[in-house]
Amino acid sequence: MFFNHLSVGRKLWALVLGLTLALLVLMGALLSHLLGLSDEAARTVQFSENRISMAVRWRGMVALDAHRAVIQMSTSDTPLAERMNKESSTSTQAITDVQNKVKELVVTDEGKAQLERIGAARSQALDIIKQAAALRSKGDTAAAASLIQDKLQPAVDAYIAELDKFVVLQEQRRDETKQQAQDKRQSALWLGLAIGAVVVLGALALSAWFVRSLTEPLQRAVSLADAIEGGDLTQDVHDERGDELGQLLRALSAMGAKLRTVVGEVRSGVESVSAAAGEIATGNHDLSARTEQTAANLEETAASMEELTATVTQSADTARQANQLAANAAQAAQRGGEVVGQVVSSMEHITESSRKISDIIGVIDGIAFQTNILALNAAVEAARAGEQGRGFAVVAGEVRSLAQRSAEAAKEIKGLITASVQNVEQGSQQVGQAGQSMGEIVESVRRVSDLIGEITASTTEQRDGIGQVNQAVANLDQMTQQNAALVEEASAAAASMSEQAQRLAQVVSVFNVGGYASSNAGRSAPRTSPAPRPAPRPVAAKPAGKPLPKPAAKAVPAPAAARIAASPKPAAPPASAEGDWESF
């Protein structure tokens, strides 16, 4: 409809101008009709007044003329009679002129008939006057006077009576004309009121239709806004109106669609972040378990080193008796020292890897914090909507970027964990070699116990060196325990990030986006299971010659143990660790 494509301002102007024009036309038509009726009534009344005035004048001239005739016929004064005759002739001509004018003004049949009766009465009176004048001209003044007295006055009275009837008839005609004009004005007034009522009713109907054309789209807009406020983003409005209300409906519909897209993207990103956080927590838990295993192996290594120290101390008493065997024992001890050095180097690699893991966990912690902030910004943007709704796309892009960074950090953690495992295995092998070398030393020292005295000092120095190695291993064990505690803290932080991502998902879930969420459900990363823990690598077997006392294993520090106990233990799935990290 063309009217729906006009702006609201033009609609209002069209309504006001239309009503104003209708009222002006009505008032102009009514005024013109009333003026026409007034002019017609005025002309008719004026004609009646003219006829009445002429008839009254006519009546006066007739009475005066009759009086002159009486004077003329009854006087003996000849000059007076001649003057009366002359005035009567002039008056008769004037009466004739008036009569002709009245005939021109009279248009009704009744008026014309009355004029004919007046003319007949006049002719009768004039005949009597002419007869009296003829008698007077013959000198019979008495007969003329008698004729005037006997017949002229009744004739004049009849003449004047007809004129009075004419005047009464014209007055009635005038009054009737005035009444008809009054009736016409009244009828025109009622007609104007009726037309005005029709115009007012039409204006009310037009106003009602116009108000409905405004309120209906506004109600639709309010319904759409209420649906968005309630979290229902599936509503859509199709309207072809070209005015501001149509633009408002289309803008609200576009805003709902944009908000539906943004919320769907945010929800998909939150699911991806939640899955990634779960994978990180699982990986950290697995790394913690492997670190614990490494700490246990280091404790066993420390115990072995203590046993080696005791053996070297016992060998110092017998080192004096066998220089050759002592040399062999020295070579074996040298080999053992080299192996121990390699163990120290491997443990340093483990320490460096642990430091890198700590840095990466810090990066993951920062990413989790930024993800939380961006998720909060997304919630704020979702509440504000409006033209600022475009910012949700930027927030969703940032969430995806942070998720990618989290994946890269997880891959780097995987590489470091793999390297740490290899180093631990290599350290275990080297410790085994050191155990074998130390066994050879013990065997040699046992055979040359009587000859080892000369190398007592050297053995003492070796004992001191082994003590330092033992202290280094103890320090390495302590650092490994600290690394385990840090890994547990990182696991707890990853679990917290996963919980916050789930809370954000619950907040976003209040929005109903229809089929959009199901279409994007497959985008989130699959949740993989943690790798099974490797079995502890056994310590190299010791020679069966002489059993040595085994010192008590060092206990794990209380804070680290508490954090390990607080973290959730995932179930061990059948999948391998390598496959899990590759899928992540």
CSV table of C-alpha atoms in Angstrom, one decimal, residues 79-536:
chain,number,residue,atom,x,y,z
A,79,PRO,CA,-60.3,78.3,-12.0
A,80,LEU,CA,-60.3,75.9,-9.1
A,81,ALA,CA,-62.2,73.4,-11.1
A,82,GLU,CA,-59.7,73.7,-14.0
A,83,ARG,CA,-56.8,73.4,-11.6
A,84,MET,CA,-58.3,70.3,-10.1
A,85,ASN,CA,-58.9,68.9,-13.6
A,86,LYS,CA,-55.4,69.6,-14.6
A,87,GLU,CA,-54.0,68.0,-11.4
A,88,SER,CA,-56.4,65.1,-11.8
A,89,SER,CA,-55.1,64.5,-15.4
A,90,THR,CA,-51.5,64.6,-14.1
A,91,SER,CA,-52.4,62.3,-11.3
A,92,THR,CA,-54.2,59.9,-13.6
A,93,GLN,CA,-51.1,59.7,-15.8
A,94,ALA,CA,-48.9,59.1,-12.8
A,95,ILE,CA,-51.3,56.4,-11.6
A,96,THR,CA,-51.1,54.8,-15.1
A,97,ASP,CA,-47.3,54.8,-14.9
A,98,VAL,CA,-47.4,53.3,-11.4
A,99,GLN,CA,-49.9,50.7,-12.6
A,100,ASN,CA,-47.6,49.7,-15.5
A,101,LYS,CA,-44.6,49.4,-13.2
A,102,VAL,CA,-46.5,47.3,-10.8
A,103,LYS,CA,-47.6,45.0,-13.7
A,104,GLU,CA,-44.0,44.6,-14.6
A,105,LEU,CA,-43.1,43.6,-11.0
A,106,VAL,CA,-46.0,41.2,-10.5
A,107,VAL,CA,-45.1,37.7,-11.7
A,108,THR,CA,-47.7,35.5,-9.9
A,109,ASP,CA,-51.1,34.7,-11.4
A,110,GLU,CA,-52.9,35.8,-8.2
A,111,GLY,CA,-51.2,39.1,-8.3
A,112,LYS,CA,-52.0,39.6,-12.0
A,113,ALA,CA,-55.6,38.7,-11.3
A,114,GLN,CA,-55.7,41.2,-8.5
A,115,LEU,CA,-54.2,43.8,-10.8
A,116,GLU,CA,-57.0,43.1,-13.3
A,117,ARG,CA,-59.6,43.6,-10.6
A,118,ILE,CA,-57.9,46.8,-9.6
A,119,GLY,CA,-57.9,47.9,-13.3
A,120,ALA,CA,-61.5,47.1,-13.6
A,121,ALA,CA,-62.3,49.1,-10.4
A,122,ARG,CA,-60.2,52.0,-11.8
A,123,SER,CA,-62.0,51.9,-15.1
A,124,GLN,CA,-65.3,52.0,-13.3
A,125,ALA,CA,-64.2,55.0,-11.2
A,126,LEU,CA,-62.8,56.8,-14.3
A,127,ASP,CA,-66.1,56.2,-16.2
A,128,ILE,CA,-68.0,57.8,-13.3
A,129,ILE,CA,-65.6,60.8,-13.3
A,130,LYS,CA,-65.9,61.1,-17.1
A,131,GLN,CA,-69.7,61.0,-16.9
A,132,ALA,CA,-69.6,63.7,-14.2
A,133,ALA,CA,-67.3,65.7,-16.2
A,134,ALA,CA,-69.6,65.4,-19.2
A,135,LEU,CA,-72.5,66.6,-17.1
A,136,ARG,CA,-70.5,69.5,-15.8
A,137,SER,CA,-69.4,70.5,-19.2
A,138,LYS,CA,-73.1,70.7,-20.2
A,139,GLY,CA,-73.6,73.0,-17.3
A,140,ASP,CA,-75.5,70.5,-15.2
A,141,THR,CA,-73.3,71.0,-12.1
A,142,ALA,CA,-75.9,69.6,-9.7
A,143,ALA,CA,-76.3,66.4,-11.7
A,144,ALA,CA,-72.5,66.0,-11.8
A,145,ALA,CA,-72.2,66.7,-8.1
A,146,SER,CA,-75.0,64.2,-7.4
A,147,LEU,CA,-73.3,61.6,-9.6
A,148,ILE,CA,-70.0,62.1,-7.8
A,149,GLN,CA,-71.6,61.9,-4.4
A,150,ASP,CA,-73.8,58.9,-5.2
A,151,LYS,CA,-71.5,56.7,-7.4
A,152,LEU,CA,-67.9,57.9,-7.3
A,153,GLN,CA,-67.3,57.3,-3.6
A,154,PRO,CA,-68.5,53.7,-3.6
A,155,ALA,CA,-66.5,53.1,-6.8
A,156,VAL,CA,-63.5,54.8,-5.2
A,157,ASP,CA,-64.0,52.7,-2.1
A,158,ALA,CA,-64.1,49.5,-4.1
A,159,TYR,CA,-61.1,50.7,-6.0
A,160,ILE,CA,-59.2,51.4,-2.8
A,161,ALA,CA,-60.4,48.1,-1.3
A,162,GLU,CA,-58.9,46.3,-4.3
A,163,LEU,CA,-55.7,48.2,-3.8
A,164,ASP,CA,-55.7,47.3,-0.1
A,165,LYS,CA,-56.2,43.7,-1.1
A,166,PHE,CA,-53.3,43.9,-3.4
A,167,VAL,CA,-51.2,45.5,-0.6
A,168,VAL,CA,-52.3,42.7,1.7
A,169,LEU,CA,-51.5,40.1,-0.9
A,170,GLN,CA,-48.0,41.6,-1.5
A,171,GLU,CA,-47.4,41.7,2.3
A,172,GLN,CA,-48.4,38.1,2.5
A,173,ARG,CA,-46.1,37.3,-0.4
A,174,ARG,CA,-43.3,39.2,1.3
A,175,ASP,CA,-43.9,37.4,4.6
A,176,GLU,CA,-44.1,34.1,2.8
A,177,THR,CA,-40.8,34.9,1.0
A,178,LYS,CA,-39.2,35.7,4.3
A,179,GLN,CA,-40.4,32.5,5.9
A,180,GLN,CA,-39.3,30.5,2.9
A,181,ALA,CA,-35.9,32.1,3.1
A,182,GLN,CA,-35.8,31.4,6.8
A,183,ASP,CA,-36.8,27.8,6.1
A,184,LYS,CA,-34.1,27.5,3.5
A,185,ARG,CA,-31.5,28.9,5.8
A,186,GLN,CA,-32.6,26.5,8.5
A,187,SER,CA,-32.5,23.6,6.0
A,188,ALA,CA,-29.0,24.7,4.8
A,189,LEU,CA,-27.8,24.9,8.3
A,190,TRP,CA,-29.1,21.4,9.1
A,191,LEU,CA,-27.5,20.1,5.9
A,192,GLY,CA,-24.2,21.7,6.8
A,193,LEU,CA,-24.4,20.2,10.3
A,194,ALA,CA,-25.2,16.8,8.7
A,195,ILE,CA,-22.3,17.1,6.3
A,196,GLY,CA,-20.0,18.3,9.1
A,197,ALA,CA,-21.1,15.2,11.2
A,198,VAL,CA,-20.2,13.0,8.2
A,199,VAL,CA,-16.9,14.7,7.8
A,200,VAL,CA,-16.2,14.4,11.6
A,201,LEU,CA,-17.1,10.7,11.5
A,202,GLY,CA,-14.9,10.2,8.4
A,203,ALA,CA,-12.1,12.0,10.2
A,204,LEU,CA,-12.5,9.8,13.3
A,205,ALA,CA,-12.5,6.7,11.1
A,206,LEU,CA,-9.4,8.0,9.3
A,207,SER,CA,-7.7,8.8,12.6
A,208,ALA,CA,-8.6,5.4,14.0
A,209,TRP,CA,-7.1,3.7,10.9
A,210,PHE,CA,-4.0,5.9,11.1
A,211,VAL,CA,-3.6,5.2,14.8
A,212,ARG,CA,-3.9,1.5,14.1
A,213,SER,CA,-1.3,1.8,11.3
A,214,LEU,CA,1.0,3.3,13.9
A,215,THR,CA,0.3,1.1,16.9
A,216,GLU,CA,0.3,-2.3,15.1
A,217,PRO,CA,4.0,-2.1,14.0
A,218,LEU,CA,4.9,-0.6,17.3
A,219,GLN,CA,3.3,-3.5,19.1
A,220,ARG,CA,5.2,-5.9,16.9
A,221,ALA,CA,8.4,-4.0,17.7
A,222,VAL,CA,7.7,-4.2,21.4
A,223,SER,CA,6.9,-8.0,21.2
A,224,LEU,CA,10.3,-8.5,19.4
A,225,ALA,CA,12.1,-6.4,22.0
A,226,ASP,CA,10.5,-8.4,24.8
A,227,ALA,CA,11.4,-11.7,23.1
A,228,ILE,CA,15.1,-10.5,22.9
A,229,GLU,CA,15.0,-9.4,26.5
A,230,GLY,CA,13.7,-12.8,27.5
A,231,GLY,CA,16.6,-14.5,25.7
A,232,ASP,CA,14.5,-15.7,22.7
A,233,LEU,CA,16.7,-14.9,19.6
A,234,THR,CA,14.7,-17.0,17.2
A,235,GLN,CA,12.0,-14.4,16.5
A,236,ASP,CA,12.1,-12.8,13.1
A,237,VAL,CA,10.0,-10.0,11.5
A,238,HIS,CA,9.3,-9.5,7.8
A,239,ASP,CA,7.7,-6.2,7.0
A,240,GLU,CA,7.6,-4.3,3.7
A,241,ARG,CA,6.6,-0.9,5.1
A,242,GLY,CA,8.6,2.0,3.8
A,243,ASP,CA,8.1,4.4,6.7
A,244,GLU,CA,10.1,4.8,9.9
A,245,LEU,CA,8.1,2.0,11.7
A,246,GLY,CA,9.1,-0.4,8.9
A,247,GLN,CA,12.7,0.6,9.2
A,248,LEU,CA,12.5,0.1,13.0
A,249,LEU,CA,11.1,-3.4,12.6
A,250,ARG,CA,13.7,-4.4,10.0
A,251,ALA,CA,16.5,-2.9,12.2
A,252,LEU,CA,15.2,-4.9,15.3
A,253,SER,CA,15.0,-8.0,13.2
A,254,ALA,CA,18.6,-7.5,11.9
A,255,MET,CA,19.8,-6.8,15.4
A,256,GLY,CA,18.2,-10.1,16.6
A,257,ALA,CA,19.9,-12.0,13.8
A,258,LYS,CA,23.3,-10.4,14.5
A,259,LEU,CA,22.9,-11.1,18.2
A,260,ARG,CA,21.9,-14.7,17.5
A,261,THR,CA,25.1,-15.1,15.4
A,262,VAL,CA,27.3,-13.5,18.0
A,263,VAL,CA,25.8,-15.6,20.9
A,264,GLY,CA,26.2,-18.8,18.8
A,265,GLU,CA,29.8,-18.0,18.1
A,266,VAL,CA,30.5,-17.2,21.8
A,267,ARG,CA,28.8,-20.4,22.9
A,268,SER,CA,30.9,-22.4,20.4
A,269,GLY,CA,34.1,-20.6,21.5
A,270,VAL,CA,33.3,-21.3,25.2
A,271,GLU,CA,32.7,-25.0,24.5
A,272,SER,CA,36.1,-25.1,22.7
A,273,VAL,CA,37.9,-23.3,25.5
A,274,SER,CA,36.2,-25.6,28.1
A,275,ALA,CA,37.3,-28.7,26.1
A,276,ALA,CA,40.9,-27.3,25.8
A,277,ALA,CA,41.0,-26.5,29.5
A,278,GLY,CA,39.9,-30.0,30.3
A,279,GLU,CA,42.7,-31.4,28.1
A,280,ILE,CA,45.2,-29.1,29.7
A,281,ALA,CA,44.1,-30.2,33.2
A,282,THR,CA,44.3,-33.9,32.1
A,283,GLY,CA,47.8,-33.4,30.7
A,284,ASN,CA,49.0,-31.5,33.8
A,285,HIS,CA,47.7,-34.3,36.0
A,286,ASP,CA,49.6,-36.9,33.9
A,287,LEU,CA,52.7,-34.8,34.0
A,288,SER,CA,52.3,-34.6,37.8
A,289,ALA,CA,52.1,-38.4,38.0
A,290,ARG,CA,55.2,-38.8,35.9
A,291,THR,CA,57.0,-36.2,38.0
A,292,GLU,CA,56.1,-38.1,41.1
A,293,GLN,CA,57.5,-41.2,39.5
A,294,THR,CA,60.7,-39.3,38.7
A,295,ALA,CA,60.9,-38.1,42.3
A,296,ALA,CA,60.6,-41.7,43.5
A,297,ASN,CA,63.4,-42.8,41.2
A,298,LEU,CA,65.6,-40.0,42.4
A,299,GLU,CA,65.0,-41.1,46.0
A,300,GLU,CA,66.1,-44.6,45.1
A,301,THR,CA,69.1,-43.1,43.4
A,302,ALA,CA,69.9,-41.1,46.5
A,303,ALA,CA,69.6,-44.3,48.6
A,304,SER,CA,71.9,-46.1,46.3
A,305,MET,CA,74.4,-43.3,46.5
A,306,GLU,CA,74.3,-43.5,50.3
A,307,GLU,CA,74.9,-47.2,50.1
A,308,LEU,CA,77.9,-46.5,47.7
A,309,THR,CA,79.3,-44.1,50.3
A,310,ALA,CA,79.1,-46.7,53.0
A,311,THR,CA,80.8,-49.2,50.7
A,312,VAL,CA,83.7,-46.8,49.9
A,313,THR,CA,84.1,-46.1,53.6
A,314,GLN,CA,84.5,-49.8,54.3
A,315,SER,CA,86.9,-50.2,51.3
A,316,ALA,CA,89.2,-47.5,52.9
A,317,ASP,CA,90.4,-50.0,55.6
A,318,THR,CA,91.5,-52.6,53.0
A,319,ALA,CA,92.8,-50.3,50.3
A,320,ARG,CA,96.4,-50.5,51.6
A,321,GLN,CA,97.0,-54.2,50.6
A,322,ALA,CA,96.3,-54.2,46.9
A,323,ASN,CA,97.7,-51.4,44.8
A,324,GLN,CA,96.9,-53.2,41.6
A,325,LEU,CA,93.4,-54.0,42.7
A,326,ALA,CA,93.1,-50.5,44.1
A,327,ALA,CA,94.1,-49.1,40.7
A,328,ASN,CA,91.4,-51.3,39.2
A,329,ALA,CA,89.0,-50.1,41.9
A,330,ALA,CA,90.1,-46.5,41.1
A,331,GLN,CA,89.3,-47.0,37.4
A,332,ALA,CA,85.9,-48.5,38.3
A,333,ALA,CA,85.3,-45.6,40.6
A,334,GLN,CA,86.3,-43.2,37.8
A,335,ARG,CA,83.8,-44.9,35.5
A,336,GLY,CA,81.2,-44.6,38.3
A,337,GLY,CA,82.0,-40.9,38.6
A,338,GLU,CA,81.5,-40.4,34.9
A,339,VAL,CA,78.2,-42.2,35.0
A,340,VAL,CA,77.1,-40.1,38.0
A,341,GLY,CA,78.2,-37.0,36.1
A,342,GLN,CA,76.0,-38.1,33.2
A,343,VAL,CA,73.2,-38.6,35.7
A,344,VAL,CA,73.7,-35.1,37.0
A,345,SER,CA,73.7,-33.7,33.5
A,346,SER,CA,70.4,-35.6,32.7
A,347,MET,CA,68.9,-34.3,35.9
A,348,GLU,CA,69.9,-30.7,34.9
A,349,HIS,CA,68.1,-31.3,31.6
A,350,ILE,CA,65.0,-32.4,33.6
A,351,THR,CA,65.4,-29.2,35.7
A,352,GLU,CA,65.6,-27.0,32.6
A,353,SER,CA,62.5,-28.7,31.1
A,354,SER,CA,60.6,-28.2,34.4
A,355,ARG,CA,61.4,-24.5,34.2
A,356,LYS,CA,60.1,-24.3,30.7
A,357,ILE,CA,57.0,-26.1,31.8
A,358,SER,CA,56.6,-23.5,34.5
A,359,ASP,CA,56.9,-20.7,32.0
A,360,ILE,CA,54.4,-22.3,29.6
A,361,ILE,CA,51.9,-22.9,32.5
A,362,GLY,CA,52.3,-19.1,33.2
A,363,VAL,CA,51.3,-18.4,29.6
A,364,ILE,CA,48.3,-20.7,29.9
A,365,ASP,CA,47.3,-19.0,33.1
A,366,GLY,CA,47.5,-15.6,31.4
A,367,ILE,CA,45.4,-16.9,28.5
A,368,ALA,CA,42.9,-18.2,30.9
A,369,PHE,CA,42.6,-14.8,32.6
A,370,GLN,CA,42.3,-13.0,29.2
A,371,THR,CA,39.7,-15.5,28.1
A,372,ASN,CA,37.7,-14.8,31.3
A,373,ILE,CA,37.9,-11.0,30.7
A,374,LEU,CA,36.8,-11.4,27.0
A,375,ALA,CA,34.0,-13.7,28.0
A,376,LEU,CA,32.7,-11.1,30.5
A,377,ASN,CA,33.0,-8.4,27.7
A,378,ALA,CA,30.9,-10.7,25.5
A,379,ALA,CA,28.2,-11.0,28.1
A,380,VAL,CA,28.2,-7.2,28.5
A,381,GLU,CA,28.0,-6.8,24.7
A,382,ALA,CA,25.1,-9.3,24.6
A,383,ALA,CA,23.2,-7.2,27.2
A,384,ARG,CA,23.7,-3.9,25.4
A,385,ALA,CA,22.9,-5.0,21.9
A,386,GLY,CA,21.9,-2.1,19.6
A,387,GLU,CA,24.4,-0.8,17.1
A,388,GLN,CA,27.3,-1.9,19.4
A,389,GLY,CA,26.3,-5.5,18.6
A,390,ARG,CA,29.1,-5.6,16.0
A,391,GLY,CA,31.6,-5.8,18.8
A,392,PHE,CA,30.5,-9.4,19.6
A,393,ALA,CA,32.2,-10.7,16.5
A,394,VAL,CA,35.5,-9.1,17.6
A,395,VAL,CA,35.1,-10.7,21.1
A,396,ALA,CA,34.4,-14.1,19.5
A,397,GLY,CA,37.5,-13.8,17.3
A,398,GLU,CA,39.6,-13.0,20.3
A,399,VAL,CA,38.2,-16.0,22.1
A,400,ARG,CA,39.1,-18.3,19.2
A,401,SER,CA,42.6,-16.8,19.0
A,402,LEU,CA,43.2,-17.4,22.7
A,403,ALA,CA,41.9,-21.0,22.3
A,404,GLN,CA,44.5,-21.5,19.5
A,405,ARG,CA,47.2,-20.1,21.7
A,406,SER,CA,46.1,-22.5,24.4
A,407,ALA,CA,46.4,-25.4,21.9
A,408,GLU,CA,49.9,-24.4,20.9
A,409,ALA,CA,51.0,-24.1,24.6
A,410,ALA,CA,49.6,-27.6,25.2
A,411,LYS,CA,51.6,-29.0,22.2
A,412,GLU,CA,54.7,-27.4,23.6
A,413,ILE,CA,54.0,-28.9,27.0
A,414,LYS,CA,53.7,-32.3,25.3
A,415,GLY,CA,57.1,-32.0,23.7
A,416,LEU,CA,58.7,-31.0,27.0
A,417,ILE,CA,57.0,-33.8,28.8
A,418,THR,CA,58.3,-36.3,26.2
A,419,ALA,CA,61.8,-35.0,26.5
A,420,SER,CA,61.5,-35.1,30.3
A,421,VAL,CA,60.5,-38.8,30.2
A,422,GLN,CA,63.4,-39.6,27.8
A,423,ASN,CA,65.8,-37.9,30.1
A,424,VAL,CA,64.5,-39.7,33.1
A,425,GLU,CA,64.8,-43.1,31.3
A,426,GLN,CA,68.4,-42.2,30.3
A,427,GLY,CA,69.1,-41.2,33.9
A,428,SER,CA,67.8,-44.6,35.1
A,429,GLN,CA,70.0,-46.4,32.6
A,430,GLN,CA,73.0,-44.4,33.7
A,431,VAL,CA,72.2,-45.0,37.3
A,432,GLY,CA,72.1,-48.7,36.5
A,433,GLN,CA,75.5,-48.5,34.8
A,434,ALA,CA,76.8,-46.6,37.9
A,435,GLY,CA,75.5,-49.4,40.1
A,436,GLN,CA,77.3,-52.1,38.0
A,437,SER,CA,80.5,-50.0,38.1
A,438,MET,CA,80.2,-49.6,41.8
A,439,GLY,CA,79.7,-53.4,42.1
A,440,GLU,CA,82.9,-54.0,40.3
A,441,ILE,CA,84.6,-51.6,42.7
A,442,VAL,CA,83.2,-53.4,45.7
A,443,GLU,CA,84.3,-56.8,44.3
A,444,SER,CA,87.8,-55.5,43.6
A,445,VAL,CA,88.1,-53.9,46.9
A,446,ARG,CA,87.0,-57.1,48.6
A,447,ARG,CA,89.7,-59.0,46.8
A,448,VAL,CA,92.4,-56.5,47.6
A,449,SER,CA,91.3,-55.5,51.1
A,450,ASP,CA,94.8,-56.2,52.5
A,451,LEU,CA,96.5,-53.9,49.8
A,452,ILE,CA,94.1,-50.9,49.8
A,453,GLY,CA,95.8,-49.0,52.6
A,454,GLU,CA,98.0,-47.0,50.3
A,455,ILE,CA,95.0,-45.5,48.6
A,456,THR,CA,93.2,-44.6,51.8
A,457,ALA,CA,93.6,-41.0,51.2
A,458,SER,CA,92.3,-41.3,47.6
A,459,THR,CA,89.4,-43.3,48.8
A,460,THR,CA,88.6,-40.7,51.4
A,461,GLU,CA,88.6,-38.1,48.7
A,462,GLN,CA,86.3,-40.3,46.6
A,463,ARG,CA,84.0,-40.6,49.6
A,464,ASP,CA,83.8,-36.9,49.9
A,465,GLY,CA,83.1,-36.5,46.2
A,466,ILE,CA,80.4,-39.1,46.4
A,467,GLY,CA,78.9,-37.2,49.4
A,468,GLN,CA,78.7,-34.1,47.3
A,469,VAL,CA,77.1,-36.1,44.5
A,470,ASN,CA,74.6,-37.4,47.1
A,471,GLN,CA,73.9,-33.9,48.2
A,472,ALA,CA,73.4,-32.8,44.6
A,473,VAL,CA,71.0,-35.7,44.0
A,474,ALA,CA,69.1,-34.7,47.2
A,475,ASN,CA,68.9,-31.1,45.9
A,476,LEU,CA,67.7,-32.4,42.6
A,477,ASP,CA,65.0,-34.5,44.4
A,478,GLN,CA,63.9,-31.4,46.3
A,479,MET,CA,63.6,-29.4,43.0
A,480,THR,CA,61.7,-32.2,41.4
A,481,GLN,CA,59.2,-32.2,44.3
A,482,GLN,CA,58.8,-28.4,43.9
A,483,ASN,CA,58.2,-28.9,40.2
A,484,ALA,CA,55.5,-31.5,41.0
A,485,ALA,CA,53.8,-29.0,43.3
A,486,LEU,CA,53.9,-26.3,40.5
A,487,VAL,CA,52.5,-28.8,38.1
A,488,GLU,CA,49.6,-29.5,40.5
A,489,GLU,CA,49.0,-25.8,40.9
A,490,ALA,CA,48.9,-25.5,37.1
A,491,SER,CA,46.4,-28.4,37.0
A,492,ALA,CA,44.2,-26.7,39.5
A,493,ALA,CA,44.4,-23.4,37.5
A,494,ALA,CA,43.4,-25.3,34.4
A,495,ALA,CA,40.5,-26.9,36.2
A,496,SER,CA,39.4,-23.5,37.5
A,497,MET,CA,39.6,-22.1,33.9
A,498,SER,CA,37.4,-25.1,32.8
A,499,GLU,CA,34.9,-24.4,35.5
A,500,GLN,CA,34.7,-20.7,34.6
A,501,ALA,CA,34.2,-21.6,31.0
A,502,GLN,CA,31.3,-23.8,32.0
A,503,ARG,CA,29.8,-21.0,34.0
A,504,LEU,CA,30.2,-18.7,31.0
A,505,ALA,CA,28.5,-21.4,28.9
A,506,GLN,CA,25.6,-21.5,31.4
A,507,VAL,CA,25.3,-17.6,31.3
A,508,VAL,CA,25.2,-17.7,27.5
A,509,SER,CA,22.8,-20.6,27.5
A,510,VAL,CA,19.9,-18.3,28.5
A,511,PHE,CA,19.7,-17.2,24.9
A,512,ASN,CA,17.7,-19.4,22.6
A,513,VAL,CA,19.4,-19.2,19.2
A,514,GLY,CA,17.3,-22.0,17.5
A,515,GLY,CA,19.2,-24.2,15.1
A,516,TYR,CA,22.4,-22.1,15.2
A,517,ALA,CA,23.8,-23.8,18.3
A,518,SER,CA,23.2,-27.3,16.9
A,519,SER,CA,24.9,-26.4,13.7
A,520,ASN,CA,28.0,-25.2,15.6
A,521,ALA,CA,28.1,-28.0,18.2
A,522,GLY,CA,30.7,-29.9,16.2
A,523,ARG,CA,33.2,-27.1,16.2
A,524,SER,CA,34.3,-27.7,19.9
A,525,ALA,CA,37.4,-29.8,20.3
A,526,PRO,CA,36.8,-33.4,21.4
A,527,ARG,CA,37.7,-34.2,25.0
A,528,THR,CA,40.5,-36.7,25.1
A,529,SER,CA,41.5,-39.0,28.0
A,530,PRO,CA,44.7,-38.9,29.9
A,531,ALA,CA,47.5,-41.2,29.0
A,532,PRO,CA,48.2,-44.2,31.3
A,533,ARG,CA,50.9,-43.7,33.8
A,534,PRO,CA,54.1,-45.6,32.9
A,535,ALA,CA,55.3,-48.3,35.4
A,536,PRO,CA,58.1,-47.3,37.7
